[in-house]
Short mmCIF file of C-alpha atoms in Angstrom, two decimals:
data_model
loop_
_atom_site.label_atom_id
_atom_site.label_comp_id
_atom_site.label_asym_id
_atom_site.label_seq_id
_atom_site.Cartn_x
_atom_site.Cartn_y
_atom_site.Cartn_z
CA THR A 1420 72.44 44.23 -20.38
CA ILE A 1421 68.76 43.35 -19.96
CA LEU A 1422 67.94 39.99 -18.35
CA LEU A 1423 64.18 39.70 -17.85
CA GLN A 1424 63.51 36.17 -19.03
CA ASN A 1425 60.81 33.91 -17.53
CA ASN A 1426 58.42 36.61 -16.39
CA GLU A 1427 54.92 37.83 -17.29
CA PHE A 1428 55.84 40.95 -19.26
CA SER A 1429 53.32 41.73 -22.00
CA GLY A 1430 52.59 44.35 -24.63
CA GLU A 1431 54.58 45.28 -27.73
CA ILE A 1432 58.30 44.78 -27.72
CA PHE A 1433 60.35 47.96 -27.63
CA SER A 1434 62.51 49.20 -30.48
CA PHE A 1435 66.19 48.35 -30.23
CA GLN A 1436 67.34 51.24 -32.37
CA ASP A 1437 67.64 53.71 -29.48
CA LEU A 1438 69.39 51.32 -27.09
CA ILE A 1439 72.83 51.84 -28.51
CA LYS A 1440 74.78 50.78 -25.41
CA LEU A 1441 73.11 47.42 -24.88
CA ASP A 1442 75.23 44.32 -25.34
CA VAL A 1443 72.97 41.46 -24.19
CA VAL A 1444 69.15 41.24 -24.19
CA ASP A 1445 67.25 38.22 -22.86
CA LEU A 1446 63.46 38.53 -22.81
CA SER A 1447 62.73 34.84 -23.33
CA PHE A 1448 59.46 33.31 -22.19
CA ASN A 1449 57.33 36.35 -21.59
CA GLN A 1450 54.17 37.44 -23.44
CA LEU A 1451 55.60 40.08 -25.71
CA THR A 1452 53.98 40.88 -29.07
CA GLY A 1453 54.82 43.00 -32.09
CA GLN A 1454 57.59 43.00 -34.66
CA LEU A 1455 61.34 43.24 -34.25
CA ASP A 1456 62.91 46.50 -35.36
CA PHE A 1457 66.56 46.25 -36.32
CA SER A 1458 66.22 49.03 -38.90
CA LYS A 1459 69.16 50.96 -37.48
CA SER A 1460 72.60 49.75 -36.51
CA CYS A 1461 72.41 47.19 -33.73
CA SER A 1462 75.13 47.20 -31.06
CA MET A 1463 74.07 43.99 -29.34
CA THR A 1464 76.04 40.75 -29.48
CA LYS A 1465 73.38 38.46 -27.96
CA VAL A 1466 69.58 38.65 -28.29
CA SER A 1467 67.19 36.02 -26.96
CA ILE A 1468 63.44 36.58 -27.25
CA SER A 1469 62.30 32.97 -27.54
CA GLY A 1470 58.92 31.83 -26.28
CA ASN A 1471 56.94 35.00 -26.91
CA PHE A 1472 54.29 36.09 -29.44
CA LEU A 1473 56.37 38.02 -31.94
CA SER A 1474 55.10 38.37 -35.52
CA GLY A 1475 56.28 39.68 -38.87
CA GLY A 1476 59.55 38.88 -40.58
CA LEU A 1477 63.24 39.03 -39.78
CA ASP A 1478 65.75 41.57 -41.11
CA ILE A 1479 69.25 41.48 -39.60
CA ARG A 1480 71.15 43.47 -42.21
CA ASN A 1481 72.11 46.10 -39.63
CA CYS A 1482 73.23 43.61 -37.00
CA SER A 1483 76.87 43.06 -37.89
CA ARG A 1484 77.89 42.80 -34.22
CA LEU A 1485 75.24 40.22 -33.36
CA LEU A 1486 76.74 36.79 -32.65
CA HIS A 1487 73.90 34.96 -30.89
CA LEU A 1488 70.21 35.22 -31.89
CA ASP A 1489 67.44 33.07 -30.41
CA LEU A 1490 63.90 33.76 -31.62
CA SER A 1491 62.60 30.21 -31.28
CA TYR A 1492 59.05 29.41 -30.24
CA ASN A 1493 57.46 32.50 -31.78
CA LEU A 1494 54.82 30.80 -33.86
CA ASN A 1495 53.77 33.90 -35.80
CA LEU A 1496 57.29 34.98 -36.71
CA GLY A 1497 58.02 33.92 -40.26
CA GLY A 1498 58.12 34.69 -43.93
CA ARG A 1499 61.28 34.30 -45.97
CA LEU A 1500 64.61 33.88 -44.27
CA PRO A 1501 67.05 36.80 -44.67
CA GLU A 1502 69.61 36.38 -47.44
CA THR A 1503 72.63 36.36 -45.13
CA THR A 1504 73.35 35.57 -41.49
CA GLU A 1505 75.81 38.47 -41.17
CA ASN A 1506 78.33 37.50 -38.45
CA LEU A 1507 76.03 35.24 -36.46
CA MET A 1508 77.59 32.17 -34.89
CA TRP A 1509 74.57 30.81 -33.02
CA LEU A 1510 71.15 31.11 -34.67
CA TYR A 1511 67.96 29.50 -33.35
CA LEU A 1512 64.74 29.99 -35.34
CA ASN A 1513 63.06 26.69 -34.53
CA ASN A 1514 59.33 26.43 -33.93
CA CYS A 1515 58.47 29.54 -35.94
CA ASN A 1516 56.69 29.96 -39.25
CA PHE A 1517 59.48 30.56 -41.77
CA SER A 1518 58.87 29.31 -45.32
CA GLY A 1519 60.60 29.07 -48.67
CA GLU A 1520 64.13 27.82 -49.23
CA ILE A 1521 67.19 28.19 -47.04
CA PRO A 1522 69.42 30.80 -48.74
CA SER A 1523 72.62 29.33 -50.16
CA ARG A 1524 74.74 31.98 -48.44
CA TRP A 1525 73.85 30.59 -45.04
CA LEU A 1526 75.91 27.42 -45.37
CA LEU A 1527 78.18 27.80 -48.38
CA ILE A 1528 81.61 29.11 -47.48
CA GLU A 1529 82.23 30.18 -51.08
CA SER A 1530 79.07 32.31 -51.19
CA SER A 1531 79.71 34.39 -48.10
CA GLN A 1532 81.69 34.62 -44.91
CA SER A 1533 79.39 32.33 -42.96
CA PHE A 1534 80.52 31.84 -39.37
CA LEU A 1535 77.62 29.71 -38.15
CA ILE A 1536 78.54 27.16 -35.50
CA GLU A 1537 75.00 26.15 -34.53
CA LEU A 1538 71.87 26.51 -36.66
CA ASP A 1539 68.40 25.32 -35.68
CA LEU A 1540 65.58 25.74 -38.22
CA SER A 1541 63.47 22.80 -37.08
CA TYR A 1542 59.68 22.90 -37.04
CA ASN A 1543 59.12 25.49 -39.74
CA GLN A 1544 57.63 25.37 -43.25
CA LEU A 1545 60.91 25.33 -45.19
CA LYS A 1546 61.07 23.47 -48.48
CA GLY A 1547 63.26 22.73 -51.47
CA PRO A 1548 66.77 21.32 -51.81
CA LEU A 1549 69.80 22.44 -49.81
CA ALA A 1550 72.21 24.33 -52.05
CA PHE A 1551 75.35 22.79 -50.56
CA LEU A 1552 74.21 19.26 -51.43
CA LYS A 1553 75.43 19.95 -54.98
CA PHE A 1554 78.79 21.19 -53.69
CA PRO A 1555 79.32 19.34 -50.39
CA SER A 1556 82.96 20.37 -50.02
CA ALA A 1557 81.79 24.00 -49.88
CA LEU A 1558 79.89 23.53 -46.62
CA THR A 1559 81.09 26.10 -44.10
CA PRO A 1560 83.82 24.50 -41.95
CA PHE A 1561 82.69 26.16 -38.71
CA LEU A 1562 79.32 24.38 -38.52
CA ARG A 1563 79.05 21.80 -35.71
CA LYS A 1564 75.30 21.56 -35.04
CA LEU A 1565 72.61 21.60 -37.74
CA LYS A 1566 68.94 20.89 -37.00
CA LEU A 1567 66.56 20.95 -39.95
CA ASN A 1568 64.00 18.41 -38.77
CA ASN A 1569 60.26 18.68 -39.32
CA ASN A 1570 60.24 20.74 -42.51
CA PHE A 1571 59.63 19.90 -46.18
CA LEU A 1572 63.24 19.86 -47.34
CA GLU A 1573 64.39 17.47 -50.05
CA GLY A 1574 67.42 16.29 -51.98
CA ASN A 1575 70.05 13.59 -51.97
CA VAL A 1576 71.94 13.59 -48.68
CA SER A 1577 74.53 10.93 -49.49
CA TYR A 1578 77.35 13.43 -49.34
CA PHE A 1579 80.06 14.85 -47.15
CA TRP A 1580 78.85 16.76 -44.07
CA GLY A 1581 82.01 18.64 -43.21
CA LEU A 1582 82.78 18.71 -39.49
CA VAL A 1583 79.16 18.65 -38.33
CA GLU A 1584 78.84 16.67 -35.08
CA ILE A 1585 75.09 16.96 -34.41
CA LEU A 1586 72.79 16.55 -37.42
CA ASP A 1587 69.01 16.21 -37.38
CA LEU A 1588 67.29 15.80 -40.75
CA SER A 1589 64.33 13.79 -39.49
CA TYR A 1590 60.82 14.15 -40.91
CA ASN A 1591 61.66 15.75 -44.23
CA LEU A 1592 61.72 14.45 -47.81
CA PHE A 1593 65.42 13.60 -48.09
CA SER A 1594 66.65 10.61 -50.10
CA GLY A 1595 69.95 8.87 -50.79
CA ASN A 1596 72.33 6.22 -49.55
CA ILE A 1597 74.07 6.86 -46.22
CA ASP A 1598 76.64 4.04 -46.30
CA GLU A 1599 79.55 6.47 -46.58
CA TYR A 1600 78.72 9.12 -44.00
CA PRO A 1601 81.70 10.58 -42.09
CA ASN A 1602 82.42 9.22 -38.63
CA ASN A 1603 82.55 12.51 -36.74
CA PHE A 1604 78.87 12.46 -35.72
CA ILE A 1605 77.90 12.45 -32.04
CA GLU A 1606 74.17 12.68 -32.78
CA LEU A 1607 72.59 11.69 -36.09
CA ARG A 1608 68.81 11.72 -36.50
CA LEU A 1609 67.40 10.65 -39.87
CA ARG A 1610 64.01 9.08 -39.23
CA GLY A 1611 60.99 9.91 -41.35
CA ASN A 1612 62.75 10.32 -44.72
CA ASP A 1613 63.30 8.18 -47.84
CA LEU A 1614 66.88 7.08 -47.15
CA ASN A 1615 68.37 3.72 -48.10
CA GLY A 1616 71.50 1.61 -47.85
CA THR A 1617 72.71 -1.14 -45.54
CA MET A 1618 73.16 -1.06 -41.78
CA ASN A 1619 76.92 -1.47 -42.17
CA PHE A 1620 77.37 2.28 -41.81
CA VAL A 1621 76.59 2.06 -38.08
CA SER A 1622 79.92 0.42 -37.25
CA GLN A 1623 81.93 3.35 -38.59
CA PHE A 1624 80.40 5.84 -36.14
CA THR A 1625 82.90 5.47 -33.32
CA ARG A 1626 81.76 8.67 -31.55
CA LEU A 1627 78.03 8.24 -32.06
CA LYS A 1628 75.78 8.47 -28.99
CA ILE A 1629 72.36 8.90 -30.60
CA LEU A 1630 71.10 7.46 -33.90
#
C-alpha cells in the first residue's frame, strides 16, 4: 500500500508494472506528471491519482483486479474512453479532457459484465447519445450513482433509469418528457437541458432530497 496523498511530490509518475505486490495506491493531490502505464498485469484493487498533472490516454485492459479508479482533476488526461471498464465498480474521471462517445459496454448489461456502482464523467468533452437510452431495460442493475453533467451529451431521457439513486445530467443537450421518472431518486439534477413536461412528477419522488 502507498498512501502519499496531499503532498508536494513532483516529477513523472512511476510505472506500476514492476510493483506487483501493491494493493492500494493513493497519490491524490500532488504535482505528478507523465502518463499512466498499465501495460502489464496490474495487481492493484484501488488507485487514486486525482488532482495531479497526468496526460495521455487511459488503457485499463490489464487491470482485471482493479475495483476503484479515481483519476479526476487531471485536466490533460483525455482522448477516447477505453472500450470496457473491466471489473471496475467505482470509476471517477470527472474534470479531465475525455472526448467522443461513452462506449455502450460501460452501461449495458447485455453488452458486457459491467459491475459499475458509481460512475462520474462530469466536466469532460463527451458527446453523442447514450446507447442504453434505446434499450433502457438493459441498463446495468448495479449502477447507483451516475454523473454526466457538463458535457455535450444528447438524446431523449424520458425512459427508465434502473435503480440509479443519484443522477446528474445537467448542462448537456438532453431532451424529453420526465413525467414518468422512477421514484427511487435521492438526488436528481437536470438543469441546463431541453427537457419538458409538467411539474406533477415532483410529487412521486418520495425519497428525493435534491432536485
